[in-house]
PDB file of C-alpha atoms in Angstrom:
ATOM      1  CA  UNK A  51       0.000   0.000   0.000  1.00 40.00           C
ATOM      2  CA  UNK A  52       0.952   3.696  -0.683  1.00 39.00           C
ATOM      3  CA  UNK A  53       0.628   6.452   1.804  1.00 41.00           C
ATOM      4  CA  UNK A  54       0.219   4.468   5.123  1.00 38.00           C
ATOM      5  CA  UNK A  55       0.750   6.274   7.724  1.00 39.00           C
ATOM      6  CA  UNK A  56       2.494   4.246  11.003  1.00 37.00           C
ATOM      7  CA  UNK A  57      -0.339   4.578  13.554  1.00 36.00           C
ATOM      8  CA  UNK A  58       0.897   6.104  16.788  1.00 33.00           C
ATOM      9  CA  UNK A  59      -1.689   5.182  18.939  1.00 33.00           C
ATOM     10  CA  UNK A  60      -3.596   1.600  18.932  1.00 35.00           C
ATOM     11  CA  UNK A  61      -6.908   1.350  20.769  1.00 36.00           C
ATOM     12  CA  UNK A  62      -7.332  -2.300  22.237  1.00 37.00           C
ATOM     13  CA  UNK A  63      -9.332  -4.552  24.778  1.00 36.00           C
ATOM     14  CA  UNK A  64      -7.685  -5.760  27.896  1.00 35.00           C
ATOM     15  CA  UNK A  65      -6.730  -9.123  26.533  1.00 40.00           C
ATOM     16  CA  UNK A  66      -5.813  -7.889  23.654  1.00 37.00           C
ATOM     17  CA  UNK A  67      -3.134  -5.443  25.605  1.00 35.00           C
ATOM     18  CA  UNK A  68      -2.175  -8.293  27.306  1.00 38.00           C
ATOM     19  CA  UNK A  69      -1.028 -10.413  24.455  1.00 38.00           C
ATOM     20  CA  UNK A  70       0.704  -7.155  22.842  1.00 35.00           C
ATOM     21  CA  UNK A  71       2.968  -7.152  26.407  1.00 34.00           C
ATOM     22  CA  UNK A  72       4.302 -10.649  25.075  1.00 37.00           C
ATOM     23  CA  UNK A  73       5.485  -9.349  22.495  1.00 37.00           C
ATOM     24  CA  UNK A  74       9.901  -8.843  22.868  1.00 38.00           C
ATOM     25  CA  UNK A  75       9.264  -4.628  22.751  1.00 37.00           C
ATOM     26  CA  UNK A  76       8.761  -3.140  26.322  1.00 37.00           C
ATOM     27  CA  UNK A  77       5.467  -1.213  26.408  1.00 36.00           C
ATOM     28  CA  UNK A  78       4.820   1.865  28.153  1.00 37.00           C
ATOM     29  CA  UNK A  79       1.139   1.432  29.014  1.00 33.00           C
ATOM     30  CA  UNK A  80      -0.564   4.498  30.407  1.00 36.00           C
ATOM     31  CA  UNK A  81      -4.589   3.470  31.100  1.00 33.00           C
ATOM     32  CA  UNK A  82      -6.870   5.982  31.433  1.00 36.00           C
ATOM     33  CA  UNK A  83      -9.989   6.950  34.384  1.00 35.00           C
ATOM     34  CA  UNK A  84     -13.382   6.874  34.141  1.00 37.00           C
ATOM     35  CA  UNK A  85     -16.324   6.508  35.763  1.00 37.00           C
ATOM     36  CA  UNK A  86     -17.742   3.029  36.878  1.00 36.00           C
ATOM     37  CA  UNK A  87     -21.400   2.903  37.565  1.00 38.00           C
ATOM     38  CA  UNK A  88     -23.290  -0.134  39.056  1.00 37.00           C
ATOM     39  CA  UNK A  89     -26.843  -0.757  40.388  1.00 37.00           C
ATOM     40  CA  UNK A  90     -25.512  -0.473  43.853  1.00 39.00           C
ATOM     41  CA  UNK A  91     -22.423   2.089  44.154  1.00 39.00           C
ATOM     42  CA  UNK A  92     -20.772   4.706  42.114  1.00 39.00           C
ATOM     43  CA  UNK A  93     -17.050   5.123  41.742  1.00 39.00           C
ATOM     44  CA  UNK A  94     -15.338   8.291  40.726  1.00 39.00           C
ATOM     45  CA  UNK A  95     -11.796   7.893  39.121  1.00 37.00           C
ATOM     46  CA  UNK A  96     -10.136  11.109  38.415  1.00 36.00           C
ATOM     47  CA  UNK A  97     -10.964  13.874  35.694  1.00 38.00           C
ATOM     48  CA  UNK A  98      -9.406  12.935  32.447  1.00 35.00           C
ATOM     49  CA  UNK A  99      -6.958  15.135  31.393  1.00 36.00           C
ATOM     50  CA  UNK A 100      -8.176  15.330  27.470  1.00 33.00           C
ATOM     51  CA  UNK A 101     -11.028  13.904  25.673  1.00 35.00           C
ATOM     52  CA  UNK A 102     -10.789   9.988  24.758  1.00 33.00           C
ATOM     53  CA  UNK A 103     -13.186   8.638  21.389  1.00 36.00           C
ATOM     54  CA  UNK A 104     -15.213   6.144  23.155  1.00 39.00           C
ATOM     55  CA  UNK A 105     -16.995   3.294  20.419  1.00 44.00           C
ATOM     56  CA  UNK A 106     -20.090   1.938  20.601  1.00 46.00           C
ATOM     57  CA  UNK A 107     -18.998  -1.263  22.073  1.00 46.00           C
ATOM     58  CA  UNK A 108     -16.804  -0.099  25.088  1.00 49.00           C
ATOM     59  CA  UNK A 109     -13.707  -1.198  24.021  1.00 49.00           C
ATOM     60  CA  UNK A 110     -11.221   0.263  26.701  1.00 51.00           C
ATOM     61  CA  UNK A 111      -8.977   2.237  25.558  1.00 61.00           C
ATOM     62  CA  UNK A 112      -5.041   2.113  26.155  1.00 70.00           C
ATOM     63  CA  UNK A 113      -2.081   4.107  24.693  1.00 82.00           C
ATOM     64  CA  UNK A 114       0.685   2.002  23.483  1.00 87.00           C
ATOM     65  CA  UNK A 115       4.351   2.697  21.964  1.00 93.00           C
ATOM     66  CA  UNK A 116       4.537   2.341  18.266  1.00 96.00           C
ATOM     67  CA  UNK A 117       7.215   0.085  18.812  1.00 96.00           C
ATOM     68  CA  UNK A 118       4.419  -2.391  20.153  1.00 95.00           C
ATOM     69  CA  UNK A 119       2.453  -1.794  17.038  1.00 95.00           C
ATOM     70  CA  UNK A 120       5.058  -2.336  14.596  1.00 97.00           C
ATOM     71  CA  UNK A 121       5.763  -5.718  16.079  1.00 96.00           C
ATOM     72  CA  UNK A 122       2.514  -6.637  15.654  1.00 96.00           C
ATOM     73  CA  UNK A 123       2.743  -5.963  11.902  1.00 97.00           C
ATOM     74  CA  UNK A 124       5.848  -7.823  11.914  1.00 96.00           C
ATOM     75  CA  UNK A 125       4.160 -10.849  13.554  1.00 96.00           C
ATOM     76  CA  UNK A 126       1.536 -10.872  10.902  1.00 97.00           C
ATOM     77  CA  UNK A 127       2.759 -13.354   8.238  1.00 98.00           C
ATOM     78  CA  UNK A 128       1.013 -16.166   6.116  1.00 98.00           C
ATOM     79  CA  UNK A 129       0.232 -19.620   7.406  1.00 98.00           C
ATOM     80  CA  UNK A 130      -0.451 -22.999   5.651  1.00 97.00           C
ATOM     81  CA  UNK A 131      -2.631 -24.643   6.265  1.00 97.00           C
ATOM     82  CA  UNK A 132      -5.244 -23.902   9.049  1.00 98.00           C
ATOM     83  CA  UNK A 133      -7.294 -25.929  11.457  1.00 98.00           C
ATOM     84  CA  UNK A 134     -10.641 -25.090  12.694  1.00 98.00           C
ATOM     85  CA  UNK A 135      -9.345 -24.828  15.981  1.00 98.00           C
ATOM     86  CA  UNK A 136     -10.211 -20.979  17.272  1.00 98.00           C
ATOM     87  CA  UNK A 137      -8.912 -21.479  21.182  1.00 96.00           C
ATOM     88  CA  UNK A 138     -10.325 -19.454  23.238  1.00 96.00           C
ATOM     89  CA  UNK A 139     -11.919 -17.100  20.625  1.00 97.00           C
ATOM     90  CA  UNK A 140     -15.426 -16.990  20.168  1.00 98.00           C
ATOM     91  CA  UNK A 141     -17.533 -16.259  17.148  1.00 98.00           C
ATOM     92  CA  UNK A 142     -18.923 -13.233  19.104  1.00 98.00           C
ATOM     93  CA  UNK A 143     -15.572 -11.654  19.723  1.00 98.00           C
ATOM     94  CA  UNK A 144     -14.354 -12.174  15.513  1.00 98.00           C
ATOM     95  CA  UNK A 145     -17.320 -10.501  14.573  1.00 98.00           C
ATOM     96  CA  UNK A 146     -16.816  -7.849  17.180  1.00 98.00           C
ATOM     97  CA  UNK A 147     -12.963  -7.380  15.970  1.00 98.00           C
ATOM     98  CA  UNK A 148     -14.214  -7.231  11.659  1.00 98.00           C
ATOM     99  CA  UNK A 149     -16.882  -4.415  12.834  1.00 98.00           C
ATOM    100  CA  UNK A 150     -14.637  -2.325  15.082  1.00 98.00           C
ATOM    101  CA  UNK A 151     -12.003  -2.346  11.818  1.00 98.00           C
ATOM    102  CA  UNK A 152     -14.980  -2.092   9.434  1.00 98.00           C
ATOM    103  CA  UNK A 153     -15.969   1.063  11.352  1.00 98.00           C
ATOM    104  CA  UNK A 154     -12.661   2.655  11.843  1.00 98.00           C
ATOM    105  CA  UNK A 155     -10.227   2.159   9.231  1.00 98.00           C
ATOM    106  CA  UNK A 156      -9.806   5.353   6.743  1.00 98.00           C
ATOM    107  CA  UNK A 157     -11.364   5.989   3.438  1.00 98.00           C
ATOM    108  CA  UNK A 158     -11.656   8.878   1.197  1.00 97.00           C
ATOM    109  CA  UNK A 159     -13.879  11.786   2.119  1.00 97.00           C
ATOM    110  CA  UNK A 160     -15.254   9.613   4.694  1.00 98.00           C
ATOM    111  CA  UNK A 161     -16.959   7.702   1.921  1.00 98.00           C
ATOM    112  CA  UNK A 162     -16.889   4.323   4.122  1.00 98.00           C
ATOM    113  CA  UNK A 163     -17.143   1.781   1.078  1.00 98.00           C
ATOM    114  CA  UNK A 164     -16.110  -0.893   2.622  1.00 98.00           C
ATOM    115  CA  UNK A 165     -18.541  -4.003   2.811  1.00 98.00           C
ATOM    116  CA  UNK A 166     -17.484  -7.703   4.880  1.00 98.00           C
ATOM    117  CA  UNK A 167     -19.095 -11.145   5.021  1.00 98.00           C
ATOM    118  CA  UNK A 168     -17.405 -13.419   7.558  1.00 98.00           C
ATOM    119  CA  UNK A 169     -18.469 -16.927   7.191  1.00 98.00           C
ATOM    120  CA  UNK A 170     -17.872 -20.088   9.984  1.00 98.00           C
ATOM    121  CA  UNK A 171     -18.243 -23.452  10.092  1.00 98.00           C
ATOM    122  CA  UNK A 172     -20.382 -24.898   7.430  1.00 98.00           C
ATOM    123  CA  UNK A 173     -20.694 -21.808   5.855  1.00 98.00           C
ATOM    124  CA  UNK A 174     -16.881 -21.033   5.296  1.00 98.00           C
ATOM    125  CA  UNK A 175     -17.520 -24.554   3.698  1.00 98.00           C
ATOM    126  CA  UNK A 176     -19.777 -24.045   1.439  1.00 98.00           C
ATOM    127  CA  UNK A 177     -17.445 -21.058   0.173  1.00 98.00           C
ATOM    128  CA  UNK A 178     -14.956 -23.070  -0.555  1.00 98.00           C
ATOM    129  CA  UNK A 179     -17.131 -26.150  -2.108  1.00 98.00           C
ATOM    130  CA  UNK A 180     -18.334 -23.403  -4.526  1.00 98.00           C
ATOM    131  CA  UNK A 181     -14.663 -22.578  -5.341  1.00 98.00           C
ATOM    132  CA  UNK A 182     -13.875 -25.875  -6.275  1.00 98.00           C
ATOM    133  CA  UNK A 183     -16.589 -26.595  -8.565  1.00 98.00           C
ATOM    134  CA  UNK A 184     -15.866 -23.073  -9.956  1.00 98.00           C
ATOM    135  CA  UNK A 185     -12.423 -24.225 -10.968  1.00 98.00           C
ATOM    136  CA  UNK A 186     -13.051 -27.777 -11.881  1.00 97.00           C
ATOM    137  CA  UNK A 187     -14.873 -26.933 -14.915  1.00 97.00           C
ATOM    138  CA  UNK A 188     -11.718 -24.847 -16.357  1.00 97.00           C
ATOM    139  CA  UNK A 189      -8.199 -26.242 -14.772  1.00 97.00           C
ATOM    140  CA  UNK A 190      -6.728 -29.187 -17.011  1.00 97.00           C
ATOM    141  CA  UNK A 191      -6.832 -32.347 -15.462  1.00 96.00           C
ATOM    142  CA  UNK A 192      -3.770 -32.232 -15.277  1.00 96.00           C
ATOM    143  CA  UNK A 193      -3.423 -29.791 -13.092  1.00 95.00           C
ATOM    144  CA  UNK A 194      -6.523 -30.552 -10.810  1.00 98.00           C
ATOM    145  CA  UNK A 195      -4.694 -32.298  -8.384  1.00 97.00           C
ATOM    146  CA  UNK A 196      -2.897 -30.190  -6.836  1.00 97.00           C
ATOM    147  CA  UNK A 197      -5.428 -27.624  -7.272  1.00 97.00           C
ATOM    148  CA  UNK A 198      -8.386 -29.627  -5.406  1.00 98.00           C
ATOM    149  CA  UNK A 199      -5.371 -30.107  -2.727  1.00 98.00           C
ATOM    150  CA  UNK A 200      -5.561 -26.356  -2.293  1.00 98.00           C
ATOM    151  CA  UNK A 201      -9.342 -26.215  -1.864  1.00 98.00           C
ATOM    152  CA  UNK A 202      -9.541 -28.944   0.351  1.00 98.00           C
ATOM    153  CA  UNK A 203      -6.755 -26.738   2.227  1.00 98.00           C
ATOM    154  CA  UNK A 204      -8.626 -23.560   2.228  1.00 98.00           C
ATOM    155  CA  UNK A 205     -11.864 -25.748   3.400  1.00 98.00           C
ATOM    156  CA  UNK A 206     -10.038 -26.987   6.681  1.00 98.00           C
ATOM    157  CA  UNK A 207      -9.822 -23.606   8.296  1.00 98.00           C
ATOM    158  CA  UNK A 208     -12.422 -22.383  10.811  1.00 98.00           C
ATOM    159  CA  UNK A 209     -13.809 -19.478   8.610  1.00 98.00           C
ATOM    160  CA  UNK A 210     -13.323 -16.927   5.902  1.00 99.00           C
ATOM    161  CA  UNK A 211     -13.697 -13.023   5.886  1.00 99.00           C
ATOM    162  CA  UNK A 212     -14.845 -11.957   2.118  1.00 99.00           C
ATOM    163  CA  UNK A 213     -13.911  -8.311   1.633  1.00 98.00           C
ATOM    164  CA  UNK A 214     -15.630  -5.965  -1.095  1.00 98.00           C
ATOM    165  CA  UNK A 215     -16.141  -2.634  -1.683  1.00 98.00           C
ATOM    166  CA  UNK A 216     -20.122  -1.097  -2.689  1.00 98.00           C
ATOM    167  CA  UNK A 217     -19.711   0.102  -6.219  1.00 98.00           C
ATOM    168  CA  UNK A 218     -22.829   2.588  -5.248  1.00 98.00           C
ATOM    169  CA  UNK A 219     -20.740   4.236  -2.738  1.00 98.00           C
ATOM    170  CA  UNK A 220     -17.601   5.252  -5.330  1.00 98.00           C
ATOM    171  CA  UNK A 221     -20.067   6.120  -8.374  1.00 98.00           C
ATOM    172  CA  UNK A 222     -21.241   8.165  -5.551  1.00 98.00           C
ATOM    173  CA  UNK A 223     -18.592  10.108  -4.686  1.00 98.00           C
ATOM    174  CA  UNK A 224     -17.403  10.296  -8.993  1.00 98.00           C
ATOM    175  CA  UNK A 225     -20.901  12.635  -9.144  1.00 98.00           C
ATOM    176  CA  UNK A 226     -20.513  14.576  -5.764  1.00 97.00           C
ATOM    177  CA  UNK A 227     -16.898  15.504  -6.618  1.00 97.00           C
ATOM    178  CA  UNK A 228     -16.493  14.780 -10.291  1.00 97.00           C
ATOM    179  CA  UNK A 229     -12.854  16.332 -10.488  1.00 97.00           C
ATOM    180  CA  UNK A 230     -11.347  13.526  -8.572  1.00 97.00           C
ATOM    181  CA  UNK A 231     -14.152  10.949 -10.579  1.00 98.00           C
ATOM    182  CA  UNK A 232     -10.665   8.849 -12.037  1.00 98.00           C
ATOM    183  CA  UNK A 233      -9.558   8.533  -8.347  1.00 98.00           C
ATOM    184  CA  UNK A 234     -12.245   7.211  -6.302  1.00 98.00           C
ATOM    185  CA  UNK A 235     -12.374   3.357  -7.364  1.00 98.00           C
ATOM    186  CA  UNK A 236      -8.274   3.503  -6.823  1.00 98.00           C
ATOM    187  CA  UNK A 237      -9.198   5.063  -3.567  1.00 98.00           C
ATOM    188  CA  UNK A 238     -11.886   2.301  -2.450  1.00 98.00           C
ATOM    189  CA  UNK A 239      -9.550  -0.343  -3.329  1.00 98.00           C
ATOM    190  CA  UNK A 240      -6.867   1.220  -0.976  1.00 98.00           C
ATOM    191  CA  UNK A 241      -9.129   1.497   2.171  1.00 98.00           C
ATOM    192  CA  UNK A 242     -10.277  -2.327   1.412  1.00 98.00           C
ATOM    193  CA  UNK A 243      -6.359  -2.694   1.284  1.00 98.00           C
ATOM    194  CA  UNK A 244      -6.020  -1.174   4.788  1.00 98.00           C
ATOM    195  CA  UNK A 245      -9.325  -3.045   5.774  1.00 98.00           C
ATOM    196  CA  UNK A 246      -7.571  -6.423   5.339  1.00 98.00           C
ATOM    197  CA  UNK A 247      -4.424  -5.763   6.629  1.00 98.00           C
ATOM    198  CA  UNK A 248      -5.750  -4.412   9.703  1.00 98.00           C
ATOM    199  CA  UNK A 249      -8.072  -7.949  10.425  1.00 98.00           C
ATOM    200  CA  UNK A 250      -5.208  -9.847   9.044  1.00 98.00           C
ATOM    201  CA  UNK A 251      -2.785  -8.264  11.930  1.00 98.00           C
ATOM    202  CA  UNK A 252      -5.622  -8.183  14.525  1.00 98.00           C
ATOM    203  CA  UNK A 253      -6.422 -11.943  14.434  1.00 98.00           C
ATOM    204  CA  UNK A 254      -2.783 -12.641  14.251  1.00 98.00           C
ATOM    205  CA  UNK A 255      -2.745 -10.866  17.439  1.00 97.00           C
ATOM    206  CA  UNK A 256      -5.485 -12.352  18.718  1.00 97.00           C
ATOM    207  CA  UNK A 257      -3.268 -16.150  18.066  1.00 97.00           C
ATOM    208  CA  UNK A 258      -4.601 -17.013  15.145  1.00 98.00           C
ATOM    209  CA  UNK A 259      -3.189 -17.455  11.597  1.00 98.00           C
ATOM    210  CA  UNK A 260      -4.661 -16.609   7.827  1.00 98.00           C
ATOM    211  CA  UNK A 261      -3.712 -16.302   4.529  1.00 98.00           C
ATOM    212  CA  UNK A 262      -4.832 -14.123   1.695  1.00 98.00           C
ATOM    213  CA  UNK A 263      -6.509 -15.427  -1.306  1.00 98.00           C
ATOM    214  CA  UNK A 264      -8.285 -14.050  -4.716  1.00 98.00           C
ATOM    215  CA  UNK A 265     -10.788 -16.186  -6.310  1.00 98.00           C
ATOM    216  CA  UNK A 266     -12.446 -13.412  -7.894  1.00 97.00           C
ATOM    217  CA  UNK A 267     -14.278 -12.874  -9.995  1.00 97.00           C
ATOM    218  CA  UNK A 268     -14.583 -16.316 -10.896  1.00 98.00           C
ATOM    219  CA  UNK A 269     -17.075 -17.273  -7.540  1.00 98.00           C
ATOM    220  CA  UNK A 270     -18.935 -13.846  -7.348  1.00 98.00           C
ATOM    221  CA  UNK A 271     -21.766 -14.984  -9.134  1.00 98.00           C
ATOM    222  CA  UNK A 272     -21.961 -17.916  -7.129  1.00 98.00           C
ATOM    223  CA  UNK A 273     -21.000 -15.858  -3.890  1.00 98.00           C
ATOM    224  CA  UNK A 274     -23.796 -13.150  -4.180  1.00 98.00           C
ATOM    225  CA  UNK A 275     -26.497 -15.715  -4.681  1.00 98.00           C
ATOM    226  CA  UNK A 276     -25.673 -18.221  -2.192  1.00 98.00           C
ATOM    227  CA  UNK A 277     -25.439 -15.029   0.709  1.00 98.00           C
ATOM    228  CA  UNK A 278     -27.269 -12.544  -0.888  1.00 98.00           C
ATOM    229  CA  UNK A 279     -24.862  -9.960  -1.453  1.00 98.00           C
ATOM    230  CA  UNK A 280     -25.399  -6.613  -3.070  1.00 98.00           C
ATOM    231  CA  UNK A 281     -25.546  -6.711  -6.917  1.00 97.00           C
ATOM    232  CA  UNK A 282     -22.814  -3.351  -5.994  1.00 98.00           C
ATOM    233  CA  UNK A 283     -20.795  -5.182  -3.805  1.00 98.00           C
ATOM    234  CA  UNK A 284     -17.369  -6.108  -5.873  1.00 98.00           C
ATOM    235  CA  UNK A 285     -15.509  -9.017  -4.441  1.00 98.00           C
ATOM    236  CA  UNK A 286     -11.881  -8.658  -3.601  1.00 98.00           C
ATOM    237  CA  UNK A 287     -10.295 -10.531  -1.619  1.00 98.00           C
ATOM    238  CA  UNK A 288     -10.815 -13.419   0.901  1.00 98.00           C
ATOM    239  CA  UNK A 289      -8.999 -13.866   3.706  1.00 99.00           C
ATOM    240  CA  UNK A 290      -8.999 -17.491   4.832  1.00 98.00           C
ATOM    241  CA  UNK A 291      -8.038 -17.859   9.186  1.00 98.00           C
ATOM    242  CA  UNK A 292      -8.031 -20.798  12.042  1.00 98.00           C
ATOM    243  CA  UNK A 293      -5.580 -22.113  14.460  1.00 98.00           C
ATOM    244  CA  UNK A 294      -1.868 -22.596  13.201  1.00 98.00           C
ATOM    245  CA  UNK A 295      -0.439 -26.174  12.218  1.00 98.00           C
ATOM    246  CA  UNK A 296       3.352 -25.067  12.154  1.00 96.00           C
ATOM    247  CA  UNK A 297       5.588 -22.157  11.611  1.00 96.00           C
ATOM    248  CA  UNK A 298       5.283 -19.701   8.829  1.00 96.00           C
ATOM    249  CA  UNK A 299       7.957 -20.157   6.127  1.00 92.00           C
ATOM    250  CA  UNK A 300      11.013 -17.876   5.661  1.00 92.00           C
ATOM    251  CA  UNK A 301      10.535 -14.331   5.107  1.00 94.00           C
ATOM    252  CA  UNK A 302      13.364 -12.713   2.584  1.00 95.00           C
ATOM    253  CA  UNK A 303      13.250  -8.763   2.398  1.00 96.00           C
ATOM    254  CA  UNK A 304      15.266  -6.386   0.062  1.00 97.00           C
ATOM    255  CA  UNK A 305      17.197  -3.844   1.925  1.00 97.00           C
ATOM    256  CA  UNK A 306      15.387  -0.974   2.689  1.00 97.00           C
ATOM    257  CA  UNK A 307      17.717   1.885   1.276  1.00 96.00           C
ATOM    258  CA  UNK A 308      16.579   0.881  -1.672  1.00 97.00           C
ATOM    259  CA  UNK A 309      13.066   1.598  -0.656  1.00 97.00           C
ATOM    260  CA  UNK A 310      12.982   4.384   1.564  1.00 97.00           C
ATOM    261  CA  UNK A 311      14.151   8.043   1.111  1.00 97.00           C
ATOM    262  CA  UNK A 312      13.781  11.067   3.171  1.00 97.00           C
ATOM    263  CA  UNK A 313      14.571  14.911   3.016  1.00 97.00           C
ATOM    264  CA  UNK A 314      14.739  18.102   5.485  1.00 97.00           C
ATOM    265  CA  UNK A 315      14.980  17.991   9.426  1.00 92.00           C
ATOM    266  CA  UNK A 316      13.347  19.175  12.578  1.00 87.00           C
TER     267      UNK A 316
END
């Protein structure tokens, strides 16, 4: 992705602070007062000292070093295969981790076209049923093998998170603010970028590994009938988790002076 800012501040739940202080970084954790209410007492922490975003579920909210979040990014890698094995993680608190990102990561002018469909159990099943049939009527036989090995694969995980952005929503935005109409679908497709990433680091986080895959558009058809998705909803990308079987594999990187420059000082 282009233009991605390094966050310097990462809101998390207490377990989820509690698995970033494993990680080898020390973390400066400063956590912040409120006030608890109950049906039978009321306890007053002191003022705040500035104003803290509070979201709809109640997530608390922690301030972290960026150190902490980088080495959650460098945790995040790609894992073959899966099991169906999700710990201690619940379906309640996936769903709960897709629509905090859903809700919070960036897109142009606020135009929020991000759309999800997370699918367990059978369900992730079924996705990947309809993938295979979807290719077995146009890889050579040859080459089924070890493509129905990869299906089969991809079908032994614990669930599936099927990103897309709403066409409606960038058409939208090419009327509203037509001299930036060539942007907007390059735009969409770098929120649903930052969309993905995001889950992908927050369920490695949370233990789990995934990998990234791209059937479309050969299963959208298939896709949009079977869950009745938006005829505006584009498929991109699906992002296949469960519990890890082994290690990831070796990660080579170029060196990063020939990646990076920078100009000026403080």
């Amino acid at each position: 992705m282009r233009h991605v800012l390094a966050p310097s501040r990462l809101r998390a739940t207490t377990n989820f602070a509690g698995l970033i202080r494993s990680t080898s970084t020390p973390i400066p954790f400063t956590f912040r007062t409120s006030t608890i209410r109950s049906s039978k007492t009321t306890v007053t922490k002191p003022p705040l000292q500035r104003n803290i975003h509070t979201s709809p579920s109640k997530m608390s909210s922690t301030q972290i070093s960026a150190n902490a979040v980088l080495d959650l990014i460098k945790q995040r890698r790609t894992y073959y295969p899966l099991s169906k094995d999700l710990g201690s993680l619940t379906v309640e608190r996936i769903n709960e981790i897709v629509k905090e990102a859903l809700q919070h990561v960036p897109s142009s002018f606020n135009s929020q076209s991000n759309r999800v469909v997370v699918l367990f159990g059978a369900e992730h099943e079924k996705l990947w049923d309809i993938a295979t049939e979807t290719l077995k009527a146009i890889v050579p036989e040859e080459n089924w093998a070890s493509t129905a090995g990869r299906m089969a694969m991809f079908k032994g995980a614990a669930g599936t998170i099927l990103f897309f952005e709403d066409e409606t929503v960038v058409k939208g935005m090419q009327e509203k603010f037509a001299l930036y109409a060539d942007r907007f679908p390059v735009w969409a497709t770098q929120s649903d970028a930052m969309l993905q990433h995001t889950l992908w680091v927050a369920l490695e986080a949370e233990g789990l590994g995934a990998n990234l895959q791209h059937y479309n558009p050969l299963i959208d058809a298939k896709v949009a009938k079977t869950w009745s998705v938006p005829e505006s909803w584009k498929l991109n990308a699906q992002l296949v988790f469960g519990g890890k079987t082994g290690d990831a594999g070796e990660k080579a990187f170029g060196a990063v002076e020939e990646k990076f420059k920078t100009f000026g000082s403080a």
